[in-house]
Short mmCIF file of C-alpha atoms in Angstrom, two decimals:
data_model
loop_
_atom_site.label_atom_id
_atom_site.label_comp_id
_atom_site.label_asym_id
_atom_site.label_seq_id
_atom_site.Cartn_x
_atom_site.Cartn_y
_atom_site.Cartn_z
CA MET A 1 22.66 -26.42 251.08
CA GLN A 2 24.90 -26.50 254.16
CA ASP A 3 27.27 -29.43 254.79
CA SER A 4 25.56 -30.25 258.09
CA GLN A 5 22.15 -30.44 256.47
CA VAL A 6 20.26 -33.70 256.85
CA VAL A 7 19.18 -35.15 253.51
CA ASP A 8 16.26 -37.57 253.14
CA LEU A 9 16.59 -39.92 250.18
CA ASN A 10 14.29 -42.24 248.30
CA VAL A 11 16.65 -44.70 246.64
CA GLY A 12 14.69 -47.06 244.43
CA GLY A 13 11.89 -47.07 247.01
CA ARG A 14 14.15 -47.49 250.05
CA HIS A 15 14.14 -44.51 252.39
CA LEU A 16 17.59 -43.48 253.62
CA THR A 17 18.80 -40.48 255.57
CA THR A 18 22.30 -39.03 255.53
CA SER A 19 24.10 -35.69 255.63
CA LEU A 20 25.02 -33.42 252.77
CA SER A 21 28.68 -33.65 253.76
CA THR A 22 28.53 -37.43 253.31
CA LEU A 23 27.01 -37.19 249.83
CA THR A 24 29.55 -34.57 248.72
CA LYS A 25 32.61 -36.14 250.37
CA TYR A 26 34.31 -36.70 247.01
CA PRO A 27 34.00 -33.43 245.03
CA ASP A 28 34.52 -35.06 241.61
CA SER A 29 31.78 -37.66 242.08
CA MET A 30 28.33 -37.56 240.50
CA LEU A 31 26.74 -37.45 243.95
CA ALA A 32 28.71 -34.32 244.84
CA THR A 33 27.56 -32.73 241.60
CA MET A 34 23.94 -33.75 242.14
CA PHE A 35 23.84 -32.21 245.62
CA SER A 36 26.01 -29.17 244.94
CA GLY A 37 22.94 -26.98 244.65
CA ARG A 38 23.78 -26.15 241.04
CA HIS A 39 21.41 -28.72 239.53
CA PRO A 40 17.79 -29.67 240.23
CA VAL A 41 17.29 -33.13 241.78
CA ALA A 42 13.95 -34.93 241.45
CA LYS A 43 11.91 -35.43 244.63
CA ASP A 44 9.15 -37.86 245.52
CA LYS A 45 5.72 -36.80 246.76
CA ASP A 46 7.04 -36.58 250.34
CA GLY A 47 9.93 -34.31 249.44
CA ARG A 48 12.68 -36.92 249.55
CA TYR A 49 15.41 -36.66 246.93
CA PHE A 50 14.92 -39.50 244.46
CA ILE A 51 17.81 -41.60 243.16
CA ASP A 52 16.76 -44.24 240.66
CA VAL A 53 18.99 -47.15 241.66
CA GLU A 54 18.64 -50.22 243.89
CA GLY A 55 18.54 -49.10 247.53
CA ASP A 56 20.00 -52.33 248.93
CA VAL A 57 23.14 -51.75 246.86
CA PHE A 58 23.29 -47.99 247.39
CA VAL A 59 23.44 -48.48 251.16
CA HIS A 60 26.96 -49.87 250.64
CA ILE A 61 27.86 -46.63 248.84
CA LEU A 62 26.68 -44.69 251.88
CA ASN A 63 28.60 -46.92 254.28
CA PHE A 64 31.74 -46.29 252.28
CA LEU A 65 31.17 -42.53 252.27
CA ARG A 66 30.45 -42.52 256.01
CA PHE A 67 33.05 -44.93 257.35
CA GLY A 68 35.31 -45.98 254.47
CA LYS A 69 33.77 -49.44 254.82
CA MET A 70 34.14 -51.78 251.84
CA PRO A 71 31.19 -53.99 250.82
CA PRO A 72 31.10 -57.73 251.57
CA PRO A 73 32.68 -59.81 248.79
CA GLU A 74 29.36 -61.20 247.56
CA ARG A 75 28.17 -57.64 246.77
CA ALA A 76 31.49 -56.39 245.36
CA SER A 77 30.59 -56.80 241.68
CA GLU A 78 27.33 -54.84 241.79
CA VAL A 79 28.79 -52.19 244.10
CA ASN A 80 31.63 -51.74 241.60
CA GLU A 81 29.03 -50.94 238.94
CA TYR A 82 27.53 -48.26 241.17
CA ALA A 83 30.98 -46.91 242.04
CA GLU A 84 31.65 -46.55 238.32
CA TYR A 85 28.26 -44.92 237.72
CA PHE A 86 28.63 -42.39 240.54
CA GLY A 87 32.27 -41.65 239.77
CA LEU A 88 33.61 -43.08 243.04
CA GLN A 89 36.86 -44.68 241.93
CA GLU A 90 37.94 -44.79 245.58
CA LEU A 91 35.27 -47.45 246.13
CA LYS A 92 36.43 -49.92 243.52
CA ALA A 93 35.92 -52.96 245.71
CA PRO A 94 37.92 -56.16 245.23
CA VAL A 95 35.87 -58.85 243.51
CA PRO A 96 35.62 -62.18 245.38
CA GLU A 97 38.79 -63.64 243.84
CA ASP A 98 40.80 -60.57 244.82
CA PHE A 99 39.06 -60.37 248.18
CA GLU A 100 40.28 -63.87 248.97
CA GLN A 101 43.82 -62.67 248.41
CA VAL A 102 43.20 -59.64 250.64
CA LEU A 103 42.04 -61.99 253.39
CA TYR A 104 44.99 -64.28 252.71
CA GLY A 105 47.38 -61.42 253.45
CA ILE A 106 45.56 -60.59 256.66
CA TRP A 107 45.52 -64.23 257.76
CA LYS A 108 49.24 -64.67 257.10
CA LYS A 109 50.02 -61.73 259.36
CA GLU A 110 48.06 -63.51 262.08
CA LEU A 111 50.14 -66.67 261.66
CA PRO A 112 53.78 -65.71 261.01
CA ASP A 113 54.89 -69.35 261.27
CA TYR A 114 52.41 -70.56 258.64
CA GLN A 115 54.98 -70.85 255.85
CA ARG A 116 56.98 -73.43 257.78
CA HIS A 117 53.93 -75.68 258.11
CA TRP A 118 52.96 -75.12 254.48
CA GLU A 119 56.40 -76.37 253.39
CA LYS A 120 55.79 -79.58 255.36
CA VAL A 121 52.43 -80.06 253.67
CA LYS A 122 53.98 -79.57 250.21
CA GLU A 123 56.66 -82.15 250.99
CA GLN A 124 54.02 -84.79 251.75
CA LEU A 125 51.66 -84.05 248.87
CA GLY A 126 53.81 -86.19 246.60
CA ASN A 127 53.28 -89.20 248.87
CA ILE A 128 49.50 -89.20 248.42
CA SER A 129 48.28 -91.91 246.05
CA THR A 130 44.51 -91.43 246.56
CA SER A 131 42.26 -88.59 245.51
CA TYR A 132 41.23 -87.88 249.09
CA PHE A 133 43.29 -87.13 252.20
CA TYR A 134 43.20 -85.36 255.56
CA ILE A 135 45.35 -82.74 257.21
CA CYS A 136 45.27 -83.03 260.99
CA THR A 137 46.74 -80.62 263.56
CA ARG A 138 47.59 -81.28 267.18
CA LYS A 139 48.51 -78.81 269.92
CA SER A 140 51.86 -79.64 271.45
CA ASP A 141 50.50 -79.54 275.02
CA CYS A 142 47.48 -81.79 274.32
CA GLY A 143 47.31 -84.72 276.72
CA LYS A 144 43.75 -85.92 276.29
CA LEU A 145 44.20 -88.01 273.16
CA PRO A 146 47.01 -90.41 272.22
CA LYS A 147 48.89 -89.26 269.16
CA THR A 148 47.48 -92.07 267.02
CA ASP A 149 43.84 -91.62 268.13
CA ILE A 150 42.48 -89.54 265.26
CA GLY A 151 39.75 -91.83 263.94
CA ALA A 152 36.90 -89.63 265.18
CA LEU A 153 38.27 -86.68 263.24
CA THR A 154 39.39 -88.49 260.10
CA PRO A 155 36.80 -91.19 259.23
CA GLY A 156 37.84 -93.67 256.60
CA ASN A 157 41.23 -95.16 255.84
CA TYR A 158 42.78 -92.17 254.10
CA TYR A 159 46.25 -90.69 254.00
CA THR A 160 46.66 -88.15 256.81
CA ILE A 161 49.20 -85.37 257.05
CA GLU A 162 49.80 -84.67 260.74
CA LEU A 163 51.17 -81.39 262.04
CA SER A 164 51.93 -79.98 265.47
CA PHE A 165 50.27 -76.59 265.56
CA ASP A 166 49.47 -74.30 268.49
CA SER A 167 47.94 -71.25 266.81
CA ASN A 168 44.48 -70.47 265.43
CA VAL A 169 43.48 -73.61 263.49
CA SER A 170 40.58 -71.93 261.66
CA ILE A 171 42.90 -69.35 260.12
CA PHE A 172 45.49 -72.04 259.43
CA PHE A 173 43.05 -74.18 257.44
CA ASN A 174 41.76 -71.10 255.58
CA LEU A 175 45.32 -70.39 254.45
CA LEU A 176 45.84 -74.02 253.48
CA ALA A 177 42.64 -74.02 251.43
CA VAL A 178 43.84 -71.02 249.40
CA ASP A 179 47.32 -72.46 248.77
CA LEU A 180 46.07 -75.96 248.00
CA LYS A 181 43.49 -74.66 245.53
CA LYS A 182 46.37 -73.32 243.43
CA ARG A 183 47.55 -76.95 243.20
CA ASN A 184 44.12 -78.24 242.15
CA VAL A 185 43.35 -79.51 245.67
CA PHE A 186 40.04 -78.51 247.23
CA THR A 187 38.37 -78.74 250.63
CA ASP A 188 35.96 -81.66 250.83
CA SER A 189 34.80 -81.64 254.45
CA CYS A 190 34.23 -79.11 257.20
CA LEU A 191 36.80 -78.45 259.89
CA ARG A 192 36.42 -80.96 262.72
CA GLU A 193 37.79 -80.29 266.20
CA CYS A 194 38.27 -82.53 269.22
CA PRO A 195 35.09 -82.07 271.30
CA GLY A 196 36.89 -82.52 274.60
CA CYS A 197 39.51 -79.79 274.42
CA CYS A 198 39.72 -78.60 270.77
CA CYS A 199 43.39 -79.59 270.85
CA ARG A 200 43.08 -81.57 267.62
CA ALA A 201 41.54 -80.52 264.36
CA ALA A 202 41.23 -82.05 260.90
CA MET A 203 39.91 -81.21 257.46
CA GLY A 204 39.42 -83.38 254.40
CA PHE A 205 40.77 -82.45 250.99
CA ARG A 206 40.17 -83.76 247.48
CA ILE A 207 42.63 -83.73 244.58
CA GLY A 208 40.90 -82.39 241.49
CA ARG A 209 37.26 -81.53 240.96
#
């Protein structure tokens, strides 16, 4: 076989097409051995090379071989099994818990001032006497809502931690959710934003399960 050769596959009933160079990208892998030309590989009735695994999982193997793309976190566990089976240690994908930490690192780079706000949140956690509370952010240049007018975003008479924050609020609350979970505090409501100008945002949190 030549590296540029197109290879038609039947992977657990799913028909896929790739190149020989993709399948043999990692010389020590089982796939490279299978398609080295030194060993016979079973074919289906239409001449496609047959690989007896789940095609919907194997497609993530191909995407890694083609582009170096890691699988989504919800498929990480089963893709890891295939990576082990095919001898692709390079593809050992982070499981969801680790993937969250990978995202956490990416998010923190997006918000270099996050730590300062997190310190303020930690300072106020000790003041909370109920099991439920809100964290509310406000852009410093917002002029559409008075500072005290947060009822639409924080329904109920709950303790509210207010912060002045001008960056990406979605990333900010994602970071908060990760850090608060380590303190047995969990998100309890979706992110709400001011419908008029998105200058205010709030999310509810619950202490304990």
